[in-house]
Short mmCIF file of C-alpha atoms in Angstrom, two decimals:
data_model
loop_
_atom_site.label_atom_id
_atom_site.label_comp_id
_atom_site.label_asym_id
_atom_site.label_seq_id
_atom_site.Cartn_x
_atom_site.Cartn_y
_atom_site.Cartn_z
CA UNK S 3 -37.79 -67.53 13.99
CA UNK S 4 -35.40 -67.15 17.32
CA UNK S 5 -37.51 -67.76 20.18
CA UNK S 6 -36.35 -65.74 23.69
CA UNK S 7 -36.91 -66.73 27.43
CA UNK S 8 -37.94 -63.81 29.58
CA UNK S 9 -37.49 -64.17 33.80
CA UNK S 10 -38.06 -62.18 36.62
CA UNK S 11 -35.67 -60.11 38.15
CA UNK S 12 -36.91 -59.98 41.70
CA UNK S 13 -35.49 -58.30 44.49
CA UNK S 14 -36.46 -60.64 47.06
CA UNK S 15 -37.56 -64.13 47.66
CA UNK S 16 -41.39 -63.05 48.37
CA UNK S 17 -44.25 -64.21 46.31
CA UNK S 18 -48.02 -64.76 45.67
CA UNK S 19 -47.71 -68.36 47.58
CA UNK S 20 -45.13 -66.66 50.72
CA UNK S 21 -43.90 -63.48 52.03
CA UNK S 22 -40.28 -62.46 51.98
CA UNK S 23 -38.19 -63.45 54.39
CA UNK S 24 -35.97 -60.41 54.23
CA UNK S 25 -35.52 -56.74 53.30
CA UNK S 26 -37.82 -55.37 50.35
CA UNK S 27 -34.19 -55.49 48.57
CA UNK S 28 -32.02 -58.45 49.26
CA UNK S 29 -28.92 -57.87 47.34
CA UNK S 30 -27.39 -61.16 47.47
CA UNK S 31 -30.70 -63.21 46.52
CA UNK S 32 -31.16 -60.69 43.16
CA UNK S 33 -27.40 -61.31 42.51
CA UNK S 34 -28.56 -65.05 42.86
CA UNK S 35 -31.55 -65.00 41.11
CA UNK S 36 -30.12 -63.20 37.93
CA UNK S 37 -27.15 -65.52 37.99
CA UNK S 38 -29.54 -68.41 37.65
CA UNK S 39 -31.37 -67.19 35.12
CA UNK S 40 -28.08 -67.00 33.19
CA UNK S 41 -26.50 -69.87 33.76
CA UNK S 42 -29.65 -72.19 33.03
CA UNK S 43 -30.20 -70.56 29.66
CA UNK S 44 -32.72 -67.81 29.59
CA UNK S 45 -32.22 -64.89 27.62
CA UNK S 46 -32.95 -61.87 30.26
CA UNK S 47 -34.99 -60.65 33.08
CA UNK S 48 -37.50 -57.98 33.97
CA UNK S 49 -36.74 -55.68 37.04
CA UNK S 50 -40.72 -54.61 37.46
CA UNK S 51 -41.96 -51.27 38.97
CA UNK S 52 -43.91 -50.47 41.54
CA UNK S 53 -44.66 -47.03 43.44
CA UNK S 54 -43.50 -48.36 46.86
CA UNK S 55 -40.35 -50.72 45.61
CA UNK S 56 -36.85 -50.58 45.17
CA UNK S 57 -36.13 -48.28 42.39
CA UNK S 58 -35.26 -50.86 38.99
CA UNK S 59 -33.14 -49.33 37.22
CA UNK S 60 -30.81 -49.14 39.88
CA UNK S 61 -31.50 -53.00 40.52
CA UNK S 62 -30.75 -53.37 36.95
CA UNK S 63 -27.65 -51.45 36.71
CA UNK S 64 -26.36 -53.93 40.12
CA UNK S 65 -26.97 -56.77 38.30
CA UNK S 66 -25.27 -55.68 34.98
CA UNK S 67 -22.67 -54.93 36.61
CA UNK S 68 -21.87 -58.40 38.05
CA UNK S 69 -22.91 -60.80 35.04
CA UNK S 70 -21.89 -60.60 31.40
CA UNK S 71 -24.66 -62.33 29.60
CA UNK S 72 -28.40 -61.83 31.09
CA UNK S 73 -30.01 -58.83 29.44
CA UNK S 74 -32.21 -56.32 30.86
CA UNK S 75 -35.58 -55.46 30.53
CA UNK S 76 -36.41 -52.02 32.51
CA UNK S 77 -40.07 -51.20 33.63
CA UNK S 78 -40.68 -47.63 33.42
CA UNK S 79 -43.00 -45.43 34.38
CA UNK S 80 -43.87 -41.81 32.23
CA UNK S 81 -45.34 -39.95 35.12
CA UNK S 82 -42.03 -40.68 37.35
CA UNK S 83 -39.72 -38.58 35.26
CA UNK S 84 -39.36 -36.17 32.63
CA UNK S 85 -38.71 -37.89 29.01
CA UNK S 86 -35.39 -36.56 28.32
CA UNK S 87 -33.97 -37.03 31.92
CA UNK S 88 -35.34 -40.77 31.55
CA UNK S 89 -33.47 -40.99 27.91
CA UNK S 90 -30.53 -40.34 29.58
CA UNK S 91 -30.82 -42.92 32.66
CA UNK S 92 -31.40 -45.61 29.77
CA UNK S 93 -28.41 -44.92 27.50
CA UNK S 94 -26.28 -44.36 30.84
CA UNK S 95 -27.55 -48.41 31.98
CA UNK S 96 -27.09 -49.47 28.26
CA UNK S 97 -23.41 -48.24 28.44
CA UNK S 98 -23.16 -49.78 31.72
CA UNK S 99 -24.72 -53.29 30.67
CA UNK S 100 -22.84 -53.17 27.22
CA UNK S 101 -26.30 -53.15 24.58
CA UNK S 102 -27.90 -55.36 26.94
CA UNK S 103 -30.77 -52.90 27.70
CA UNK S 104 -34.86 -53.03 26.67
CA UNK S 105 -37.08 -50.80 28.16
CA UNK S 106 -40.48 -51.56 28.92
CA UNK S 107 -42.67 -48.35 29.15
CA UNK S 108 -46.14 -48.75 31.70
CA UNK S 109 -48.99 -46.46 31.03
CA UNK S 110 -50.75 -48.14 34.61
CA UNK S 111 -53.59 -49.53 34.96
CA UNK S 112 -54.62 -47.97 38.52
CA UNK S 113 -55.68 -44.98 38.79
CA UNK S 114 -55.10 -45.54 42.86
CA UNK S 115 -51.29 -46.74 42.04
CA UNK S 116 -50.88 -43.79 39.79
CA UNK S 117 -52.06 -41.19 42.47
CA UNK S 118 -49.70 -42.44 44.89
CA UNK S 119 -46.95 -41.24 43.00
CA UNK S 120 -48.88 -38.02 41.83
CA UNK S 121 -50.17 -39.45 38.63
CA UNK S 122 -53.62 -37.77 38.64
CA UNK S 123 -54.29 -38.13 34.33
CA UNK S 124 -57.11 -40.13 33.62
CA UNK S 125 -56.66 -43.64 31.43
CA UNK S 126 -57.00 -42.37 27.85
CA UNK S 127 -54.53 -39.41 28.55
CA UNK S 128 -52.15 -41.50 30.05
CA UNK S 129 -51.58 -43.54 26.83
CA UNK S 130 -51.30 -40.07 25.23
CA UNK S 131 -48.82 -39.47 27.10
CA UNK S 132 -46.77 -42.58 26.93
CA UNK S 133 -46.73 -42.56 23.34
CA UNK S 134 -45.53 -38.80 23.24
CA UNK S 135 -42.48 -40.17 26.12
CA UNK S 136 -41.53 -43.19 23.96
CA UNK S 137 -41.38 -40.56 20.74
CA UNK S 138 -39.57 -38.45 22.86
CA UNK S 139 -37.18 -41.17 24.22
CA UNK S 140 -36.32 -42.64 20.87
CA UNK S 141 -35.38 -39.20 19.66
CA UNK S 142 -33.23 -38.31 22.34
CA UNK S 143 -31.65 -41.53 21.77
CA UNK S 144 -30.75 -41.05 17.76
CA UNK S 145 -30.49 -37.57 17.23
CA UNK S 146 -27.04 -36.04 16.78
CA UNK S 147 -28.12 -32.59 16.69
CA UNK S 148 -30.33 -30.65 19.88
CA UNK S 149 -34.04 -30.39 19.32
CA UNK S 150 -36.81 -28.80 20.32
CA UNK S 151 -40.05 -30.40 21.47
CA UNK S 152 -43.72 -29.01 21.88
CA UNK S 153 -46.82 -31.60 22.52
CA UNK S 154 -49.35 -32.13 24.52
CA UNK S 155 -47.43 -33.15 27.25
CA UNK S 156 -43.98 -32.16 27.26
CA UNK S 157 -42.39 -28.92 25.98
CA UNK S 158 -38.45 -28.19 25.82
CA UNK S 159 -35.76 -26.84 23.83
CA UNK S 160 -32.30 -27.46 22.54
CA UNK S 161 -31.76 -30.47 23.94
CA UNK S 162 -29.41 -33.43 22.80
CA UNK S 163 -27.60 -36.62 25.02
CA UNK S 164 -23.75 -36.60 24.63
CA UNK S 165 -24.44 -40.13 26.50
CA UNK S 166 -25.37 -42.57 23.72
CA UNK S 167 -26.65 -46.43 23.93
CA UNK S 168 -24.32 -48.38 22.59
CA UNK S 169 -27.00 -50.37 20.41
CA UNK S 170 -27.45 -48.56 17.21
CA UNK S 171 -29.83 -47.02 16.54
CA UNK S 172 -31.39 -47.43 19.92
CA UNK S 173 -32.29 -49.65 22.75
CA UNK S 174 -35.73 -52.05 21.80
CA UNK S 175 -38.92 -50.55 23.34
CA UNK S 176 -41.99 -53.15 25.06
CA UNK S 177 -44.91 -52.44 25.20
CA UNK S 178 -47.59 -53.74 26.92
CA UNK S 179 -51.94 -53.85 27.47
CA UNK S 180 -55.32 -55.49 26.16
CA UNK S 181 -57.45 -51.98 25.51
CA UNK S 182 -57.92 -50.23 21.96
CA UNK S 183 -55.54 -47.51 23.96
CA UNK S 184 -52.88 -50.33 24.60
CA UNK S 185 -53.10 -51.80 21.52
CA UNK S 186 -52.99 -48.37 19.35
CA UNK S 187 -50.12 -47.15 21.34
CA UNK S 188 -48.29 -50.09 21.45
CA UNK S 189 -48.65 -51.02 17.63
CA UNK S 190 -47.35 -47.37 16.93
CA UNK S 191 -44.25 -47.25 18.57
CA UNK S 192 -43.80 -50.92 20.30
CA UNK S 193 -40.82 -53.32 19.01
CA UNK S 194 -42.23 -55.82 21.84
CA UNK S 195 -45.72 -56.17 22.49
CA UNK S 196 -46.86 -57.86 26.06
CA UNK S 197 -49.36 -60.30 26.52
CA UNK S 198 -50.48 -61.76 29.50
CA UNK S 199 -51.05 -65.42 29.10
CA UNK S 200 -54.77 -66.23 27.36
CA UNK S 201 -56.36 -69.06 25.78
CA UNK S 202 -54.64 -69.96 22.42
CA UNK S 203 -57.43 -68.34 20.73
CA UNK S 204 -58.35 -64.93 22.65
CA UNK S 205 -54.02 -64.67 22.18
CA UNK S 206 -54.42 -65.17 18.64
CA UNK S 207 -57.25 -62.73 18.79
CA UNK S 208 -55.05 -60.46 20.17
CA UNK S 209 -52.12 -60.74 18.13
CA UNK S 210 -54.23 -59.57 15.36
CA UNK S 211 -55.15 -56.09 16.87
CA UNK S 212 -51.81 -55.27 17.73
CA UNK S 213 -51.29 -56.22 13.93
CA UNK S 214 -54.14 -54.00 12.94
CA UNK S 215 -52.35 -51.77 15.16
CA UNK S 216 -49.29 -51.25 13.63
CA UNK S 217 -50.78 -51.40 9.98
CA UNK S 218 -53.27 -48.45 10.78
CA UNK S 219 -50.03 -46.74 12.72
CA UNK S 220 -48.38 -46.87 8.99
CA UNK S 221 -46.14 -49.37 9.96
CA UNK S 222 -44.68 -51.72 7.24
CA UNK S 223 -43.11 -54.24 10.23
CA UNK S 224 -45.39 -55.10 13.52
CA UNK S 225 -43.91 -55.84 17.21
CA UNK S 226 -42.56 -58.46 18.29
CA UNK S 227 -44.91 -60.73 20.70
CA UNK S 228 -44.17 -61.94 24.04
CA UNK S 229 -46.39 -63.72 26.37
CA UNK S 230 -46.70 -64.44 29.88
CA UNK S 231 -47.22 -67.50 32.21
CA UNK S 232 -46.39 -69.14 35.69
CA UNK S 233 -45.47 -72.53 34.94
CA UNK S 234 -45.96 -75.27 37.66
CA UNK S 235 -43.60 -78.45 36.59
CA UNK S 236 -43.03 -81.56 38.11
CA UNK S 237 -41.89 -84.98 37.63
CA UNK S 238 -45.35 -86.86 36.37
CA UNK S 239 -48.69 -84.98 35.69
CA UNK S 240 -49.88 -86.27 38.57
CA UNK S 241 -46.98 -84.40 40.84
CA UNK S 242 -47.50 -81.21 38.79
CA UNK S 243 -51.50 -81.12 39.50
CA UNK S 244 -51.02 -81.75 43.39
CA UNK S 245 -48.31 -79.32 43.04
CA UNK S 246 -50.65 -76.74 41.62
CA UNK S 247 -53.66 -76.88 43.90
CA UNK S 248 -51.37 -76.38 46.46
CA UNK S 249 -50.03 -73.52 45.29
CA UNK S 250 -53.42 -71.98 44.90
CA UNK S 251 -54.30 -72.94 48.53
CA UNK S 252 -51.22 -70.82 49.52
CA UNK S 253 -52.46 -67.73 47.46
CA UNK S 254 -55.73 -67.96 49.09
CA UNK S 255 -54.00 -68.58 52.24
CA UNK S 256 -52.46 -65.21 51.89
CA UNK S 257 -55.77 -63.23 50.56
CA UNK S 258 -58.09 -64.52 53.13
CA UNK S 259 -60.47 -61.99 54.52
CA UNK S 260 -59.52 -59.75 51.37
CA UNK S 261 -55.89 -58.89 52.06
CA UNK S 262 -53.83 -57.45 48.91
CA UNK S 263 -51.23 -59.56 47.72
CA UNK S 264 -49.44 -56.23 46.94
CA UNK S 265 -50.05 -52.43 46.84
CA UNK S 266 -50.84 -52.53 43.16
CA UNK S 267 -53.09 -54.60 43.11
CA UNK S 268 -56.59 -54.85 44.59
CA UNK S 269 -58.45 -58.27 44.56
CA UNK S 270 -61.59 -57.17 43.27
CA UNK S 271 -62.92 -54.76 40.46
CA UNK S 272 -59.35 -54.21 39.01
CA UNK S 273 -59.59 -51.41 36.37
CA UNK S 274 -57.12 -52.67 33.91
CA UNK S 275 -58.49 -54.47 30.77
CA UNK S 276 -55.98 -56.72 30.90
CA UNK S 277 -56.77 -58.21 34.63
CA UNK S 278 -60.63 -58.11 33.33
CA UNK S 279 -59.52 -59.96 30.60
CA UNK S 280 -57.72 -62.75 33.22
CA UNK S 281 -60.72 -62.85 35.05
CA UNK S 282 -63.34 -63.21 32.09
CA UNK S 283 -61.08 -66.23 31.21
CA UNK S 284 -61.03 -68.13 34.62
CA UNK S 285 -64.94 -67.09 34.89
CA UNK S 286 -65.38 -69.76 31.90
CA UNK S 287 -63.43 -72.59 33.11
CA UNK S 288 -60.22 -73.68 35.17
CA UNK S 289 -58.63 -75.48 31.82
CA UNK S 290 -57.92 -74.48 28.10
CA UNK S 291 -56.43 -76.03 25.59
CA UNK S 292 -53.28 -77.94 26.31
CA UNK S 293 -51.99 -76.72 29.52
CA UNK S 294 -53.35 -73.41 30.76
CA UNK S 295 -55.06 -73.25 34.25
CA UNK S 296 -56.79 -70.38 35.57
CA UNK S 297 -57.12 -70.59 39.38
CA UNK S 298 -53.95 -69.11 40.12
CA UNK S 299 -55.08 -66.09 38.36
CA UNK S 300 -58.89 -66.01 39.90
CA UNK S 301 -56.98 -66.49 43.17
CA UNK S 302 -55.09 -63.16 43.04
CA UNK S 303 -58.19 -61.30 41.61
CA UNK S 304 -55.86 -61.30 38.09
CA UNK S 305 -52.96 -59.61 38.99
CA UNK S 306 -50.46 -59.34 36.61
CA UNK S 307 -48.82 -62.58 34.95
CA UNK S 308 -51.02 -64.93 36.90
CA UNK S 309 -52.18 -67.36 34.38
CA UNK S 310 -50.34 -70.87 34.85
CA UNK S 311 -49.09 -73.76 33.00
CA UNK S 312 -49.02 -77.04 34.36
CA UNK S 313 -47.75 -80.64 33.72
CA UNK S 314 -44.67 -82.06 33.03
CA UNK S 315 -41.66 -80.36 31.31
CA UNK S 316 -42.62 -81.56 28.33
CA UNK S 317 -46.56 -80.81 28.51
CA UNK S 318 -46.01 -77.04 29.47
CA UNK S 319 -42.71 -77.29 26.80
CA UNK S 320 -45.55 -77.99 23.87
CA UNK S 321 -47.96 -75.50 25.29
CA UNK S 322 -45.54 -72.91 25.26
CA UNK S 323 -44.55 -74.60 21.25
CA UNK S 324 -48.55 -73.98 20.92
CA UNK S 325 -48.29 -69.90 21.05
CA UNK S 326 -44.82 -70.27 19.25
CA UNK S 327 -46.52 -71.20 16.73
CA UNK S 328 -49.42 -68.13 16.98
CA UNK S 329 -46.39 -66.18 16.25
CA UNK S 330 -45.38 -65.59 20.21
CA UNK S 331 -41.10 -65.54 19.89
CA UNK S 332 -40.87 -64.05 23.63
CA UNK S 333 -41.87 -66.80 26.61
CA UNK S 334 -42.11 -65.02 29.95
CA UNK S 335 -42.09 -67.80 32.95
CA UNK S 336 -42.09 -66.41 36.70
CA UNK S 337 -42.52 -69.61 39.33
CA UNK S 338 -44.20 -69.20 42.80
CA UNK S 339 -40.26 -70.24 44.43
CA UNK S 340 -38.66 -67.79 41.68
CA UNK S 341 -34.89 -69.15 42.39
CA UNK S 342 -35.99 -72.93 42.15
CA UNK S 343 -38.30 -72.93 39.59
CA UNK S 344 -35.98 -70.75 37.30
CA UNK S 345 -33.22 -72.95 37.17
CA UNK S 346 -36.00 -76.26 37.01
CA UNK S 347 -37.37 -74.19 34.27
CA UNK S 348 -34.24 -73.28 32.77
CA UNK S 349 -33.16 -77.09 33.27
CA UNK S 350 -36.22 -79.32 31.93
CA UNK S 351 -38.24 -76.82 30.02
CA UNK S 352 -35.92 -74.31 27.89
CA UNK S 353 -34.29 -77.15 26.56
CA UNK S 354 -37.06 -78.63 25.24
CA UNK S 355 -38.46 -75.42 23.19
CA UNK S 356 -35.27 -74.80 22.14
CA UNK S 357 -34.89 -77.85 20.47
CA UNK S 358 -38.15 -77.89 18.80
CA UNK S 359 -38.09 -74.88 17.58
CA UNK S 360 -34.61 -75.14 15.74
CA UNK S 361 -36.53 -78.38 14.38
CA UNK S 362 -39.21 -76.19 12.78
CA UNK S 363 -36.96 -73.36 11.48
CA UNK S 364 -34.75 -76.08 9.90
CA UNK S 365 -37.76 -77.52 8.27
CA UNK S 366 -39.31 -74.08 7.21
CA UNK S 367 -35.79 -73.38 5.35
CA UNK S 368 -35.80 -76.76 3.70
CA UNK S 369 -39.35 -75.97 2.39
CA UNK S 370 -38.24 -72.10 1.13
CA UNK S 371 -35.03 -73.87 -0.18
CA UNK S 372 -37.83 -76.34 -2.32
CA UNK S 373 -39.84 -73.71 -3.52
CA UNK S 374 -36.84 -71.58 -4.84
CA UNK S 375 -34.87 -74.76 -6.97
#
């Protein structure tokens, strides 16, 4: 199967390890970044939310503007906008990019983050909710004819988009979470499912409830699965290992006395399974199987994509091969120095997987090609 390289579309130069050394959005260094990321081979980027940041899509729609290649992946909040209003912004930034468009729909996993943006629904309805949006959403998107609506959440009538995507029948939705919620939602309506980056076998653990998912959702397909990762490269293992404790030292450089990395996020007791999860996982060990190293992620109390990979190119090439072969066909990779370590990424590492992976689809044909003479 086709295996796809997911980056960061970031808005600035700050990170975990340093802050920014500009505005919150730095026009020219997204430009830069997103040019990188398509010109050293990766397949798109994510513009992320966040209650007090630059507004994505409209990041997004910059950058589509300017390049011809990089698709989009959109992070969306439900409780920011009404469904069909939100349908509309999408198809508008999927004419704009061309069909280059996913969107990535976040329940939240902060009841703190929520509230800041008036989001006062508890967990449990908020997935309720974000599964009636995304049925919503993909409605507005195929039908030809106005419709009404009545659910828990949303109620309106006669309403149909004379703005269409261009992809037929509709833009791809992502989908991402570790709870039962997460996984029920995102199995039922989900054609990407997002993982942060576990041990090989909690992922494959994983994989298998969002299966479950989809099967009990009376699905006859299941999402597609992408996990995530910071990868730490260097030269020799040796380089990449000195290069990785001193990233952590910067993180906890940054959090000393108990300072938030960002407004998201806090360092202790996050509510979301998923950081629980992160946490759980670095409680048992700094090291699992062939490359995956869990300080970074203990450092910043689990936030987000926080897991690393570290060695060489090709040592964190065959770890990512590892969950390629679990059945993971997206790899998301966000360095510490996002515009140099996406194009050393994009240069020593993408390359690599590539390769191997055509290697083991050409093999898996030869075998079908056996079995059917």
């Amino acid at each position: 199967m086709p295996v796809e390289f997911l980056g960061i579309g970031g808005t600035n130069d700050g990170s975990e390890t340093h802050p920014r050394s500009g505005g919150v959005f730095d026009k020219d260094y997204t430009l830069r970044l997103a040019r990188a990321h398509e010109e050293f081979g990766w397949d798109r980027v994510l513009f992320a939310y966040g209650s007090s940041g630059p507004d994505p899509a409209q990041a997004a729609a910059y950058v589509a503007s300017k390049l011809d290649k990089l698709q989009i992946l959109l992070a969306h909040r439900p409780n920011v906008s009404y469904p069909t209003f939100a349908a509309k912004t999408f198809a508008t930034l999927d004419q704009l990019s061309d069909g280059r468009l996913t969107v990535h729909f976040i329940t939240g996993g902060s009841d703190h983050e929520q509230q800041r943006e008036g989001d006062y629904l508890t967990k449990d309805e908020r997935y309720s909710r974000t599964r009636e949006y995304i049925q919503i959403v993909k409605r507005a998107w195929t039908s030809e004819e106005p419709f009404d609506h009545e659910g828990e959440h949303y109620r309106f009538a006669d309403f149909v988009l004379d703005v269409r995507p261009v992809q037929q029948p509709r833009p791809g939705v992502s989908f991402g979470g570790s709870s039962p919620a997460a996984y029920a939602a995102g199995g039922a309506e989900a054609d990407i499912f997002c993982l942060w980056g576990e041990p090989l076998a909690q992922t494959a653990e994983q994989i298998e409830s969002v299966k479950a998912a989809a099967k009990a959702a009376g699905r006859s397909d299941v999402p597609r699965i992408q996990v995530a990762f910071r990868p730490i490269i260097a030269p020799t293992e040796e380089l990449a290992w000195e290069k990785a404790h001193r990233t952590v030292d910067a993180i906890k450089s940054r959090t000393s006395g108990g300072k938030q990395l960002t407004r998201r996020h806090s360092l202790t007791n996050p509510e979301n399974t998923g950081s629980q999860r992160l946490l759980a996982v670095a409680a048992e060990g700094e090291r699992f199987d062939r490359a995956l190293w869990t300080p970074t992620a203990a450092a910043t109390g689990g936030a987000g994509n926080s897991n690393a990979l570290v060695g060489t190119p090709e040592t964190v090439a065959q770890a990512l091969l590892d969950y390629y072969d679990l059945g993971v066909d997206i790899l998301s990779a966000r360095g510490y120095d996002m515009l140099g370590d996406t194009i050393d990424f994009g240069r020593h590492v993408i390359p690599i997987v590539r390769e191997e992976v055509a290697k083991r689809d050409a093999a898996s044909a030869r075998e079908v090609l056996a079995v059917d003479g």
